[in-house]
XYZ file of C-alpha atoms in Angstrom:
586
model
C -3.103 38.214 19.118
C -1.063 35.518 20.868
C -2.352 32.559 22.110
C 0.517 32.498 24.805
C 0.817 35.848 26.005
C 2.902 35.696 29.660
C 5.271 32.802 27.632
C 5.979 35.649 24.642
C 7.051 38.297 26.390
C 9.073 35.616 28.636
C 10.635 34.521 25.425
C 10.641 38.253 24.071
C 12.990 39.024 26.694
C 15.261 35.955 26.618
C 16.383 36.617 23.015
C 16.612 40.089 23.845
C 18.966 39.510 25.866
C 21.181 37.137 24.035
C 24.098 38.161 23.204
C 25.147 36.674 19.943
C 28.678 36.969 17.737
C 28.809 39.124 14.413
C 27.610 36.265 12.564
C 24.191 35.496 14.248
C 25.678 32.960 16.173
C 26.583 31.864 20.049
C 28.743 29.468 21.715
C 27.382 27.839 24.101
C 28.964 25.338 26.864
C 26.702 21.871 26.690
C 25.720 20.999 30.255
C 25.681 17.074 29.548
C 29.161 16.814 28.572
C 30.886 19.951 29.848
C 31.872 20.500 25.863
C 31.516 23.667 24.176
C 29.305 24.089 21.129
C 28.294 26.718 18.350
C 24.596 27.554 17.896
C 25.014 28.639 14.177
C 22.900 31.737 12.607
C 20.365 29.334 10.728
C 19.609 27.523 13.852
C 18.853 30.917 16.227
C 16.788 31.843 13.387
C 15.053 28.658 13.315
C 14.528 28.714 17.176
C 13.436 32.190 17.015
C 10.752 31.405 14.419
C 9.220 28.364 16.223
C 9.138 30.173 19.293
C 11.590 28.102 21.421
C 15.093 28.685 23.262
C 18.513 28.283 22.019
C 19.451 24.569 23.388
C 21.619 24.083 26.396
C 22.981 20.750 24.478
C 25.136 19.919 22.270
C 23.939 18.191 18.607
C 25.971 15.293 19.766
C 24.220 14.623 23.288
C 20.805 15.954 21.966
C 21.146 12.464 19.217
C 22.159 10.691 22.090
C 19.167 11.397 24.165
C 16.589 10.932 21.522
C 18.215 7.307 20.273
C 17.848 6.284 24.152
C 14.131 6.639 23.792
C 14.172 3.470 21.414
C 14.493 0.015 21.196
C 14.017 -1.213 18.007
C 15.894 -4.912 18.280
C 15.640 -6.615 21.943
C 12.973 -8.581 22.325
C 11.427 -10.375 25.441
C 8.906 -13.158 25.552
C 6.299 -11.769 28.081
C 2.414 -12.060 28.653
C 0.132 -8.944 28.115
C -0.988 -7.190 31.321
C -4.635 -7.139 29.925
C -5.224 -10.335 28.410
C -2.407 -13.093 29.361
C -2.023 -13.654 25.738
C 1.944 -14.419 25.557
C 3.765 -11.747 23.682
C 7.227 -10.656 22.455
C 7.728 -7.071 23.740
C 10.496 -4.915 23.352
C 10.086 -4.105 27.064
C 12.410 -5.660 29.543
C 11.549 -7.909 32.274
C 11.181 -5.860 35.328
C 9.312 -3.353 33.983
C 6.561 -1.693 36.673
C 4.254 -0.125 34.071
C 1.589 -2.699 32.567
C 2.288 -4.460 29.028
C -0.640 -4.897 26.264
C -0.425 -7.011 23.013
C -0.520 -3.975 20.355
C -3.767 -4.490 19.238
C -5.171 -4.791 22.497
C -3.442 -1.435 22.984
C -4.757 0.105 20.280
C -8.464 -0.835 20.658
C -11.430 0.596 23.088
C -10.589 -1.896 25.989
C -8.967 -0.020 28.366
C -9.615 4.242 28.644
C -6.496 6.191 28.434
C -8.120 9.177 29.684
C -8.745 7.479 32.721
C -4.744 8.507 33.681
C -5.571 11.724 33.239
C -3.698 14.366 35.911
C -4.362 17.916 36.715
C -1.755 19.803 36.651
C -0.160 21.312 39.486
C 1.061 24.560 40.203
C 4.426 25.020 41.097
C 5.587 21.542 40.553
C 7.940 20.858 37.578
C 5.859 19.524 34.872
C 7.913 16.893 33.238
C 8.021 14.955 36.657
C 4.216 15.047 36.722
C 4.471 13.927 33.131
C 7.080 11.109 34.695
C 4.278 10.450 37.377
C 1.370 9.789 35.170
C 3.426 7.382 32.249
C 4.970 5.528 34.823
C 1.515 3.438 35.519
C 0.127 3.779 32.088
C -0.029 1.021 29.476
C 2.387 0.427 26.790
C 1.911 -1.511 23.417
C 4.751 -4.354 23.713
C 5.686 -3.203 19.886
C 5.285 0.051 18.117
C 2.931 -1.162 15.463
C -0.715 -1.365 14.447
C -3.050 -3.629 12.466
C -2.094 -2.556 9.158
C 0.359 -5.685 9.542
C -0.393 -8.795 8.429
C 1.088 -12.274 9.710
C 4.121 -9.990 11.196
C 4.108 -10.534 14.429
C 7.781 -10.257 15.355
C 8.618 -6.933 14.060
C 9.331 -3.615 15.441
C 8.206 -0.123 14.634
C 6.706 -1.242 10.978
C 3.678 -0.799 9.245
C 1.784 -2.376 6.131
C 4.030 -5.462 6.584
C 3.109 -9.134 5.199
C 4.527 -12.062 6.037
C 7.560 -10.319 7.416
C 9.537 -11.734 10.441
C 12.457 -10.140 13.149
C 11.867 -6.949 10.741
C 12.513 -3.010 12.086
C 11.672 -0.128 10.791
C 10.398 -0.871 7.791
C 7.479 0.244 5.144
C 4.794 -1.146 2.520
C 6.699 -4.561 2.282
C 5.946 -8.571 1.715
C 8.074 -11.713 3.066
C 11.090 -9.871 4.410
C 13.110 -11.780 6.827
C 15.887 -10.400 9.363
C 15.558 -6.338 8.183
C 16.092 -3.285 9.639
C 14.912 -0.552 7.267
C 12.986 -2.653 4.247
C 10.591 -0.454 1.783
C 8.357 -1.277 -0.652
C 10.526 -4.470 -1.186
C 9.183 -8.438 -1.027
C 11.196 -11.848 -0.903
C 14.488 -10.007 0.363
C 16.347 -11.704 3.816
C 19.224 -9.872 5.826
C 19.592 -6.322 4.595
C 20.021 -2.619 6.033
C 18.132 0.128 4.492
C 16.968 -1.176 1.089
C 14.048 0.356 -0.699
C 12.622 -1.285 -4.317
C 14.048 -4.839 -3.874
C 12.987 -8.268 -4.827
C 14.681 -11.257 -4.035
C 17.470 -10.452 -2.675
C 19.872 -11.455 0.036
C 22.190 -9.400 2.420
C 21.939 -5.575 1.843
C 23.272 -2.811 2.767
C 21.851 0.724 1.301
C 20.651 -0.613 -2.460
C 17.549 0.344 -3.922
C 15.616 -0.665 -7.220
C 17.114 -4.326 -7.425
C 16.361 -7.895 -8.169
C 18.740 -11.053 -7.384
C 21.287 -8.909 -5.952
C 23.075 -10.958 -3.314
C 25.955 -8.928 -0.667
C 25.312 -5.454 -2.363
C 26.307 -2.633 -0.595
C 25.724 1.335 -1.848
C 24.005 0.239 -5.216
C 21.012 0.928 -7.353
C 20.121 -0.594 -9.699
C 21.592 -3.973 -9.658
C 20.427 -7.308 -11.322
C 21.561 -10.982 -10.885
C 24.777 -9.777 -9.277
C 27.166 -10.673 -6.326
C 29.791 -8.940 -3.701
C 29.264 -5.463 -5.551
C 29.953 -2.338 -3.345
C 29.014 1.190 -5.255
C 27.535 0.096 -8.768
C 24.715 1.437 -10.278
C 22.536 -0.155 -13.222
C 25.047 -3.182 -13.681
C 23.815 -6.621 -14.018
C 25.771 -10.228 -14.464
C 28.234 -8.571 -12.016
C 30.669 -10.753 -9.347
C 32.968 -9.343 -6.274
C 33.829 -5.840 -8.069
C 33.428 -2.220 -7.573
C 32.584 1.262 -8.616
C 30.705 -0.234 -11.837
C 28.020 2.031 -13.810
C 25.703 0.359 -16.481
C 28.412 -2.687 -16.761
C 27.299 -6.316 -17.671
C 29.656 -9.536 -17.338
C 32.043 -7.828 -14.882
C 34.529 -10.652 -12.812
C 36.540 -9.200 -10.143
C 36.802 -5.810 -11.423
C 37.537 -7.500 -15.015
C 35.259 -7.130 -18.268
C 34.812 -10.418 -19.309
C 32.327 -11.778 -23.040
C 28.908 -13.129 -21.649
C 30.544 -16.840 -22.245
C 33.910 -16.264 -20.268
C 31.523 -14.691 -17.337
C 29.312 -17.721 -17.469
C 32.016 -19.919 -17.555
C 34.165 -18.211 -14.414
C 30.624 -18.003 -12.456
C 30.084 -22.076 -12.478
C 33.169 -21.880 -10.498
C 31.100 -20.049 -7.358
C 29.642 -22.401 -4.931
C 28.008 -19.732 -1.996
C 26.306 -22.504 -0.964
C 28.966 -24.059 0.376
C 29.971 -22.532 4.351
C 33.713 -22.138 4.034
C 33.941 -20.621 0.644
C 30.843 -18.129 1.240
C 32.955 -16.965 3.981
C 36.311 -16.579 1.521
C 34.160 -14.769 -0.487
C 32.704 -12.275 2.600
C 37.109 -11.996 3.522
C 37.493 -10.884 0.029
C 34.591 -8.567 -0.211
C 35.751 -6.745 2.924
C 39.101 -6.038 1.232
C 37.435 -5.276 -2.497
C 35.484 -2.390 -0.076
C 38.579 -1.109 1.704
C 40.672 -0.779 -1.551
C 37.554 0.823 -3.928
C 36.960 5.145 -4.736
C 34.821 6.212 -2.082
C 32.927 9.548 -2.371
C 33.754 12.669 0.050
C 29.670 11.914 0.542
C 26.586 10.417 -1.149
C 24.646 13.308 -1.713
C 22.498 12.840 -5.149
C 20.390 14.897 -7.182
C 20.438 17.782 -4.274
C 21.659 21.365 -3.802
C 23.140 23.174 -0.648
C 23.328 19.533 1.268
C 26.424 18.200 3.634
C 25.976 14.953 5.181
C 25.136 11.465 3.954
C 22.806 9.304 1.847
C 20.826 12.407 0.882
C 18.602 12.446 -2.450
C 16.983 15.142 -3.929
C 16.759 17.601 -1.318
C 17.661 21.438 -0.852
C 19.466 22.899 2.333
C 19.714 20.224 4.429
C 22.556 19.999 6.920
C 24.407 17.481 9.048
C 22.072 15.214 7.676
C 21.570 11.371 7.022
C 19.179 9.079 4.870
C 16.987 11.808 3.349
C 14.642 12.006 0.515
C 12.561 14.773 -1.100
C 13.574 16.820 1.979
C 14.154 20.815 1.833
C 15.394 22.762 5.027
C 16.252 19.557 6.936
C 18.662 20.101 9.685
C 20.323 17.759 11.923
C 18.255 14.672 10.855
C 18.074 11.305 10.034
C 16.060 8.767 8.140
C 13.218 11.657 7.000
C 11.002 11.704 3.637
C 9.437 14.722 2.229
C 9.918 16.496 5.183
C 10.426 20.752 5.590
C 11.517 23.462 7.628
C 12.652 20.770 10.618
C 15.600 19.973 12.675
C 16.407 17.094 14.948
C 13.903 14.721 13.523
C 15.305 10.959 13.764
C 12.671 8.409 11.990
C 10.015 9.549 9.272
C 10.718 7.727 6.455
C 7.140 6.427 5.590
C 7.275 9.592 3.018
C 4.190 10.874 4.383
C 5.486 14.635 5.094
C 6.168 16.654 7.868
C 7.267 20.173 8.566
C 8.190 22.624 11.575
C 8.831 19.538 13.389
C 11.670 19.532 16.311
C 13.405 17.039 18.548
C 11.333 14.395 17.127
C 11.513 11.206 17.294
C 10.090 7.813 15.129
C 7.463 9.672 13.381
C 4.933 8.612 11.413
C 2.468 9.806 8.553
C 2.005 13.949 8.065
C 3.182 15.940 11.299
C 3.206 19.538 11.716
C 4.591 21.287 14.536
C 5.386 18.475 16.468
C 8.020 19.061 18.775
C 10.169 17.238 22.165
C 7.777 13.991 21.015
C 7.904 10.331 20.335
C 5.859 8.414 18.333
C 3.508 10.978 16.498
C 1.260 9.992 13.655
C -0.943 12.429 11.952
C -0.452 15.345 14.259
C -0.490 18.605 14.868
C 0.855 21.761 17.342
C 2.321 18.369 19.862
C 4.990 19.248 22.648
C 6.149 16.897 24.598
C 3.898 13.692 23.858
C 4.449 10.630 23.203
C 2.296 8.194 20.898
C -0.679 10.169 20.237
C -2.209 9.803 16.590
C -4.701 11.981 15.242
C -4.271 14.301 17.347
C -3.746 18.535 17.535
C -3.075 20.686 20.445
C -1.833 18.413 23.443
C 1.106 18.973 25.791
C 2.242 16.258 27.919
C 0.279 13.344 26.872
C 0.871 9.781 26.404
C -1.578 7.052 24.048
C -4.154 9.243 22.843
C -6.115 9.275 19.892
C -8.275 11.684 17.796
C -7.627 14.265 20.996
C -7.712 17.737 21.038
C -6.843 19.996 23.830
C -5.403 17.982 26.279
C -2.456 18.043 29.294
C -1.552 15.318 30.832
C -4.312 13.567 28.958
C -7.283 15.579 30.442
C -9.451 17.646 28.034
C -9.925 21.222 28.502
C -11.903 23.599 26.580
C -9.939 25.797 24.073
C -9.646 28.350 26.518
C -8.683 26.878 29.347
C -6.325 24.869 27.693
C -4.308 27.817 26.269
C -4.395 29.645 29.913
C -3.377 26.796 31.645
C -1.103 25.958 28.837
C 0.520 29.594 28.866
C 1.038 28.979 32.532
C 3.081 25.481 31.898
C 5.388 26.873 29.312
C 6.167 30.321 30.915
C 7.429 28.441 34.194
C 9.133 25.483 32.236
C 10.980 28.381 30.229
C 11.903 29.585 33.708
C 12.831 26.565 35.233
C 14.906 26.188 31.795
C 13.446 22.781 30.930
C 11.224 24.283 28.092
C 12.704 23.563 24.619
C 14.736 20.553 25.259
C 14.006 17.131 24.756
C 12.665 14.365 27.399
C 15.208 13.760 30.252
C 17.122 10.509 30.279
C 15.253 8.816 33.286
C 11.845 9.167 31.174
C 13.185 6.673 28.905
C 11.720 3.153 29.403
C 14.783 1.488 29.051
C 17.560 0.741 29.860
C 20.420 2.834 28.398
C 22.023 -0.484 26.649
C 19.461 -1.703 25.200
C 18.456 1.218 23.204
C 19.086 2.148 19.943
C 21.719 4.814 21.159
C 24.502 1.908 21.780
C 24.141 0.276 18.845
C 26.247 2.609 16.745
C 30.056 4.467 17.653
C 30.264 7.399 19.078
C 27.541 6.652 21.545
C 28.051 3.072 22.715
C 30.102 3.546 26.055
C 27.784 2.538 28.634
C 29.761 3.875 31.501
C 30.050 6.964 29.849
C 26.680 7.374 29.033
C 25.913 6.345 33.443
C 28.095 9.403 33.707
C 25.671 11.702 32.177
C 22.610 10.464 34.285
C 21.150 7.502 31.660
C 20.385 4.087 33.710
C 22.468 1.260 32.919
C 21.358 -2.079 33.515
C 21.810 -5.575 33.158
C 19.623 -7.717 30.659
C 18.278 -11.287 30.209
C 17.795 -11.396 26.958
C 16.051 -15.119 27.035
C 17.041 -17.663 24.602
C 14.960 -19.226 22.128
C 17.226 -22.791 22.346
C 16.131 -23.844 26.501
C 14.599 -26.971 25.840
C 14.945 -27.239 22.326
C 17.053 -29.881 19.954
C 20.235 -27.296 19.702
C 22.574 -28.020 16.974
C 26.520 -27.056 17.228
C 27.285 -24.619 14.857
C 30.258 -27.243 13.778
C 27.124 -29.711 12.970
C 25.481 -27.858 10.580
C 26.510 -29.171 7.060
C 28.798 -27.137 4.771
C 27.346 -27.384 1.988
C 23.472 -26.379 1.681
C 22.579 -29.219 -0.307
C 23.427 -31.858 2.350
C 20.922 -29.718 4.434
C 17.411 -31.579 5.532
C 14.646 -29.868 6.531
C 15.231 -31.055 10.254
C 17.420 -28.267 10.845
C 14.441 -26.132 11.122
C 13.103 -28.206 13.668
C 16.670 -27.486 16.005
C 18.058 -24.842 17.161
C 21.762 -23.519 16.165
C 24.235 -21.984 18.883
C 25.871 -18.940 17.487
C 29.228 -19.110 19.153
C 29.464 -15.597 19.164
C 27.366 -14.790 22.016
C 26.399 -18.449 23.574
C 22.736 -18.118 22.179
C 20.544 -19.710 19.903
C 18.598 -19.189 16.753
C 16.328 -21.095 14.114
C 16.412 -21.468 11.127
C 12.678 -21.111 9.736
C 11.145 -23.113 6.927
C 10.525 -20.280 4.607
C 14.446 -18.811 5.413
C 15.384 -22.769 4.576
C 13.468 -22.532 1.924
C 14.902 -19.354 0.426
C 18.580 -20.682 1.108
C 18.101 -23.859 -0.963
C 16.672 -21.900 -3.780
C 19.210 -19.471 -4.447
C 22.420 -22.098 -3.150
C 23.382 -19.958 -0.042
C 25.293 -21.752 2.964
C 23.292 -21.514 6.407
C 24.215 -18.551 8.491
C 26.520 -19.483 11.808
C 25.023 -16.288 13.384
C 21.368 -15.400 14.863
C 19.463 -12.740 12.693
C 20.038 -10.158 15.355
C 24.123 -10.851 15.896
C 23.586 -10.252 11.849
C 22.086 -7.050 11.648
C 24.179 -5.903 14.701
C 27.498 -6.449 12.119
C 25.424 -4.045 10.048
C 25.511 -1.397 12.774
C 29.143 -1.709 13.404
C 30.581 -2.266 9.979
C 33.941 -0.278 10.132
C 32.536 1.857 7.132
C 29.420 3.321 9.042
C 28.932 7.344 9.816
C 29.009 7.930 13.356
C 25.910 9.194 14.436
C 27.262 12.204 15.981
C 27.489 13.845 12.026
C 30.433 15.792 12.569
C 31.960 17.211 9.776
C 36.110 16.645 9.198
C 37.777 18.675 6.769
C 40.578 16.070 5.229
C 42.601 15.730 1.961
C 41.535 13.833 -1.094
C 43.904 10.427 -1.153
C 44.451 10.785 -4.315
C 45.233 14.397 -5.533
C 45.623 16.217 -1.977
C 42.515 18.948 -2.345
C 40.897 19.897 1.084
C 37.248 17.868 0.513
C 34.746 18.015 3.333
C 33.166 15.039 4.660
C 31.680 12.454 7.292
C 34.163 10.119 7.191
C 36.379 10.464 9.903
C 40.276 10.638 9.521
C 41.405 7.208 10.354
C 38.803 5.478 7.855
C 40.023 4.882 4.883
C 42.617 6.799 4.894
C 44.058 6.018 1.120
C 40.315 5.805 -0.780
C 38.123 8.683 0.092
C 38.734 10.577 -2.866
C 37.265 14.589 -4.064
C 34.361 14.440 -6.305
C 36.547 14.843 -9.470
C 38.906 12.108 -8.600
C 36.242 10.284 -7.848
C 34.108 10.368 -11.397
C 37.966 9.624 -12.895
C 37.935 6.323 -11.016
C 34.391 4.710 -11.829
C 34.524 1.642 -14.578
């Protein structure tokens, strides 16, 4: 018996009266962008069996949307609404709705039932939705207390010690990360997983001492390498499996490696930053893959491990029936899911964002942790059957964060959805102006293919300008051109100063512990703030756009038609077919 009768046979008779191609399929015209796009067979099927509507936009615009619904990396000093404790928040100045320090969020001291709306008849419900988070409390960081001594990160959990860390997992003393899991005494990486004491990262996992690694597992005591796996004694080379006493792309005896690697000084500025020059160009010239896909069957995207039909997909793990997606773990049977990576487990969820622990049936939501049969929530935990709610916890039939019994819940709910799928709102995620942010400060700009601003104010997101703050007002600031070249000359004053990264005009420190770490492995002090640092990450000229489209090119080395993410005017002469591939590794 359905639970939902008037929205069934609403829905009955939409898809009966779709009219779809031989396939399964429908083209559709997205009405964000004006752009046509192809709902494929798998997709209507998918829609069909979680009971929503074919979208009305396009994968592109539908990432967009749900990456403008974060901020991971902007941070504002601020005071909490509640207490006047001072605060960095990841909500701008200006903001109308009150601010609470995260724990105070997260305890008994305020009621967030107390915002509770009734919902009204004939009045489209995501603008009462609009109405009632507009005046609510919001934590000024997505985290909880399962941090310790972590104060400055950002939408991470089970941290220790950590500091200006994002997104990250189940890790101790990790400095300046975005993406850091089950890892301890790394600084300045992207997406690293298994790591100990290392330094500048980009995608490695299941490493110790490995220092400007990029797309490596594996990797001990090692330097500059881009695509290695289980190499160690390794300096400024490429494409190495299970290779010791490697120089520049040359097999050396342990005593010639020994003897070339005295020669090394990345403690001293200017020849770190020879060494980063040459890097770049050992990445541009080495075998890249068509796409990292490991260990998994009936996949197309990138960074994907041991999954099973996944598609247009991006950092996944353990995942099976994973569509349009990024950053997921042990997830099933979802599409459009951005965040998850704690491992937990989710399935059925859709147009998800950031969430946390094991979902099911979460759908058009932010924030969800431990939930269940969710629409259109945002940062509920423990929670089952709510629609339109905002900060609740261990809740159960509620709308617009009022309780109802089980039946009146499902009447009123049946009500909501059948006039939403009229008013064709139902099935699609958030609208842009129920974002809390601005539209550059979110994590959409931060990667090509969605950082126009202007172009984004074109399809309804705000645009704003931001005071960022700077750390260096009234502080001892230090010329980048002062700081000595060497890291030996350095005193531990300099943490006492602040440094102006001539980049962007502002200023950063240089903490003890990050002083302390660059001393001990002879690394040259940074000329750039932490945050200018893991921006380069985001931009690197050999990132996926976010968009995930698929370009059909030819292998640079042997012509064959290969499939793959890359688009056509990167690397042009190195993206290579599988087979040519395998051929080139050392």
């Amino acid at each position: 018996m359905s639970k939902t009768p008037l929205f069934d046979v609403a829905l009955d008779e939409y898809f009966k009266a779709l009219t779809l191609d031989e396939k399964g399929g429908v083209v559709k015209t997205c009405r964000v962008s004006g752009k046509d796009f192809y709902v494929h067979p798998k997709d209507v099927n998918f829609c069909k069996k979680i009971r929503v509507p074919l979208p009305s936009v396009s994968p592109e615009e539908r990432f967009r949307l749900m990456l403008s619904f974060e901020n991971s990396y902007n941070l504002f000093a601020d005071k909490s609404s509640l207490s006047g404790k001072p605060i960095i928040s990841i909500h701008p100045h200006g903001h109308k709705y009150p601010v609470y320090e995260h724990t105070e969020w997260h305890s008994d001291k305020w009621d967030r039932h107390s915002f509770e709306k009734d919902y009204k008849e004939g009045v489209p419900f995501l603008a009462q939705f609009k109405e009632m988070i507009e005046v609510m409390p919001r934590p000024n960081l997505i985290s909880d207390t399962s941090n310790a001594n972590s104060e400055y990160t950002n939408e991470s959990f089970h941290l220790r010690n950590s500091y200006l860390t994002f997104y990250s997992f189940n890790s101790d003393n990790i400095l300046y990360a975005d993406g850091a899991f089950n890892s301890r005494d790394c600084m300045d990486g992207f997406s690293f997983w298994n790591c100990d004491s290392c330094y500048t990262l980009k995608q490695v996992g299941d490493s110790w001492k490995a220092f400007f690694v990029e797309d490596s597992i594996n990797i001990r005591e090692s330097y500059f390498l881009y695509d290695c796996r289980s190499s160690k004694n390794c300096f400024m080379s490429s494409n190495l499996r299970n290779k010791e006493y490697v120089f520049r792309n040359e097999q050396l005896t342990k005593a010639e490696y020994e003897e070339k690697i005295k020669s090394v000084n990345l403690g001293n500025y200017v020849e770190l930053e020879k060494y980063k020059e040459e890097f770049i160009e050992l990445k541009r010239s080495a075998a890249r893959r068509p796409a990292i896909i490991d260990r998994s069957v009936n996949c197309d995207g990138h960074y994907i491990d041991n999954s099973k039909d996944c598609h247009k997909a991006m950092w996944m793990g353990d995942c099976e029936n994973v569509d349009y997606s990024m950053s997921c773990m042990n997830f099933k049977d979802c599409q459009f899911v951005l965040g998850g990576n704690d491992g937990s487990g989710s399935q059925l969820d859709y147009l998800t964002c950031f969430s946390f622990g094991t979902n099911y049936g979460v759908r058009f939501s932010i924030f969800a942790k431990d939930c269940r049969n969710l629409e259109y929530c945002d940062s509920l935990r423990n929670s089952s059957d709510c629609f339109g709610c905002f900060g609740l916890t261990n809740a159960k039939y509620c709308i617009l964060n009022k309780e109802y019994s089980e039946v009146d819940y499902l009447k009123t709910l049946d009500r909501i959805k059948t006039g939403m799928l009229k008013e064709g709102t139902y099935g699609e995620f958030f609208p842009a102006n129920i974002s809390p942010y601005p539209y550059n400060i979110t994590l959409a700009i931060a990667y090509p293919g969605f950082d126009d601003a202007e172009v984004a104010r074109g399809y309804g997101y705000r645009v704003e300008k931001i005071e960022t703050g700077d750390t260096g007002v009234g502080a001892n600031v230090l010329k980048a051109e002062d700081v000595p070249l060497d890291v030996k000359d350095v005193n531990d004053d300099v943490s006492k100063a602040v440094i102006e990264d001539k980049g962007n005009g502002k200023h950063f420190r240089i903490i003890p512990r990050e002083l302390e770490f660059y001393k001990k492995n002879n690394i040259a002090l940074p000329r750039k703030g932490p945050l200018r640092r893991l921006e380069d990450w985001r931009t690197d000229e050999g990132n996926i756009s976010l968009d995930m489209t698929i370009y059909k090119r030819d292998c640079s080395k042997c012509g064959v038609e290969i499939t793959t993410l890359y688009r056509p005017d990167q690397f042009q002469d190195t993206v290579y077919c599988d087979r040519c591939y395998n051929e080139s590794l050392k």
